PDB file of C-alpha atoms in Angstrom:
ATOM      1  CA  UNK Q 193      87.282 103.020  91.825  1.00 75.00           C
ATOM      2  CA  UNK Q 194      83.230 103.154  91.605  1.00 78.00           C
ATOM      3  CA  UNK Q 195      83.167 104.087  95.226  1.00 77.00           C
ATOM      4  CA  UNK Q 196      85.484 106.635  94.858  1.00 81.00           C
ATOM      5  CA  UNK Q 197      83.679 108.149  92.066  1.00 84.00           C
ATOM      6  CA  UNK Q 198      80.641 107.805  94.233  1.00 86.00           C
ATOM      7  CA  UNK Q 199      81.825 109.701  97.050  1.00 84.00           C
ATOM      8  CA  UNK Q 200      83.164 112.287  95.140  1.00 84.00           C
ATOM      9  CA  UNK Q 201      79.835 112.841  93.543  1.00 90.00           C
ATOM     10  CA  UNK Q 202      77.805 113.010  96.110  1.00 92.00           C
ATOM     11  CA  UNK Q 203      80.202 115.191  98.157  1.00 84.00           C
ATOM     12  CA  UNK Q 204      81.897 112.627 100.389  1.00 80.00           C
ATOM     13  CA  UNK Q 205      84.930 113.101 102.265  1.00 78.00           C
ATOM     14  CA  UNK Q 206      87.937 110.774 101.197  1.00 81.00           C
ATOM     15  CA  UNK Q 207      90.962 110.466 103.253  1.00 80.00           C
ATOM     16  CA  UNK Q 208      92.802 107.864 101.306  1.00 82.00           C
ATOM     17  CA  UNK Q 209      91.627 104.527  99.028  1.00 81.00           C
ATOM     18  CA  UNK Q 210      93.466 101.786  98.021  1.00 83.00           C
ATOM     19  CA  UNK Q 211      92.377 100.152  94.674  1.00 80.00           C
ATOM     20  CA  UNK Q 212      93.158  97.798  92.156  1.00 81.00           C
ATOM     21  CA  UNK Q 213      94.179  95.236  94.791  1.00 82.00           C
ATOM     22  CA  UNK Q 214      92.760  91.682  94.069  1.00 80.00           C
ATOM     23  CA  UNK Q 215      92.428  88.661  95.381  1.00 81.00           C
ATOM     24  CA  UNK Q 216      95.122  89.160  98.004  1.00 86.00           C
ATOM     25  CA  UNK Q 217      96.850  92.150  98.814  1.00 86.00           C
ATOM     26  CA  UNK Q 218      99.190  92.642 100.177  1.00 88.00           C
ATOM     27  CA  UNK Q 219     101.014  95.230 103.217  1.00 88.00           C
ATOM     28  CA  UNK Q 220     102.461  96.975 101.356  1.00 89.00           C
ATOM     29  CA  UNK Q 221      99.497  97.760  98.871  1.00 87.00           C
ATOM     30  CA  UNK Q 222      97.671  99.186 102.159  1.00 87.00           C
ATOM     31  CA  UNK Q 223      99.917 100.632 104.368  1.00 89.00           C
ATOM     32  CA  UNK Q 224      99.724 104.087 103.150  1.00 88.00           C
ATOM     33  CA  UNK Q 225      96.083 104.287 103.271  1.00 86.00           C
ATOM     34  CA  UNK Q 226      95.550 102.459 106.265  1.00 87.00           C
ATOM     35  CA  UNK Q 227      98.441 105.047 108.170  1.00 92.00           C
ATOM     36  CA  UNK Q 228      95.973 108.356 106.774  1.00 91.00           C
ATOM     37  CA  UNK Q 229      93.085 106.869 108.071  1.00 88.00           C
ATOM     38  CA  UNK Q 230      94.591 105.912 111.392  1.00 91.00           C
ATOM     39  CA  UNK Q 231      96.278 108.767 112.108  1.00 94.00           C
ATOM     40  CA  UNK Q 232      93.014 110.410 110.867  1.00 92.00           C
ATOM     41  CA  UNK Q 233      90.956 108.782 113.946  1.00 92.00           C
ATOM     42  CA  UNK Q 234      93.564 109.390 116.338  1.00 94.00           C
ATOM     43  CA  UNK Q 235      93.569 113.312 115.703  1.00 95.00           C
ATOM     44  CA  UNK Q 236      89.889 112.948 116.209  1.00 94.00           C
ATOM     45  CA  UNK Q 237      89.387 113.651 112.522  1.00 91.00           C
ATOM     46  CA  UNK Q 238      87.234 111.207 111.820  1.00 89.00           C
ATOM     47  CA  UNK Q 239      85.067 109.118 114.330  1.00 91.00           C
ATOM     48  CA  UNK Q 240      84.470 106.304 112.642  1.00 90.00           C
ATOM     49  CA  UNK Q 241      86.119 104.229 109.518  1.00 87.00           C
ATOM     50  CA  UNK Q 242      84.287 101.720 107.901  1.00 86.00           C
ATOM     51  CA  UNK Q 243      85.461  99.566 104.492  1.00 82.00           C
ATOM     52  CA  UNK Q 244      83.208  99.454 102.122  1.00 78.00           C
ATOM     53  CA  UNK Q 245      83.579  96.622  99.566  1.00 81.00           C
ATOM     54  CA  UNK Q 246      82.206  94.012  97.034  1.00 82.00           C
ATOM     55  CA  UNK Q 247      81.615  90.777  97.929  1.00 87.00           C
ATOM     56  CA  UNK Q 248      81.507  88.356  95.112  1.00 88.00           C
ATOM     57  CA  UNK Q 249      79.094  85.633  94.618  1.00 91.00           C
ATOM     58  CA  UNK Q 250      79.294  84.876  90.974  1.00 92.00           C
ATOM     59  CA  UNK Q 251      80.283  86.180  87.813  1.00 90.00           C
ATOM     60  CA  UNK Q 252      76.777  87.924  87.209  1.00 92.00           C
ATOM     61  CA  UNK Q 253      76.150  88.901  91.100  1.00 93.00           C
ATOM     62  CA  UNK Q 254      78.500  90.747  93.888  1.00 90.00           C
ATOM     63  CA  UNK Q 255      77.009  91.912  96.806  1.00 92.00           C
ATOM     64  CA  UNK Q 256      77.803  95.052  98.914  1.00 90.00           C
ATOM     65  CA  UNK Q 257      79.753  94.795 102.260  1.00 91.00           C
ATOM     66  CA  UNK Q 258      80.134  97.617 104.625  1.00 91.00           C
ATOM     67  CA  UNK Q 259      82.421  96.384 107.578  1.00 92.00           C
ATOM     68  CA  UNK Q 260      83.149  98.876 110.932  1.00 93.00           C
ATOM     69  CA  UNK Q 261      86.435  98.712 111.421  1.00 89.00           C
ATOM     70  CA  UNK Q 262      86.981 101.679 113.768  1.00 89.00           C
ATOM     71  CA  UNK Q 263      86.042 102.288 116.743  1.00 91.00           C
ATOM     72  CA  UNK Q 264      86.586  98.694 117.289  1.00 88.00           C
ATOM     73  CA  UNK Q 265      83.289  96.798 118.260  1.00 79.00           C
TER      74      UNK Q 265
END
């Protein structure tokens, strides 16, 4: 939800997000946004998708993670 506000302030482009999922999601919780942003890189919308997320170390620190995801590396 923070990153989405993020984006949408500084003028980012968001295809689809998928939030609210906890500790283990599950298919179904991303298959919708994970078909956009597929079908986005196939069409040559987008070249690159990359999942941005927090990584939690404690209750008082989380760290950011920014993971490629496509084009696979």
């Amino acid at each position: 939800t923070k990153g989405e506000a993020f984006f949408k302030r500084v003028g980012g482009n968001i295809l689809a997000q998928a939030d609210h999922l906890g500790d283990a999601p599950t298919l179904t919780d991303l298959v919708g946004a994970v078909k956009v942003m597929l079908d986005a890189h196939l069409n040559k919308q987008i070249d690159a998708l990359y999942l941005c997320s927090n990584e939690f170390i404690n209750t008082m620190r989380q760290e950011p993670r920014v993971q490629q995801i496509l084009p696979i590396v």
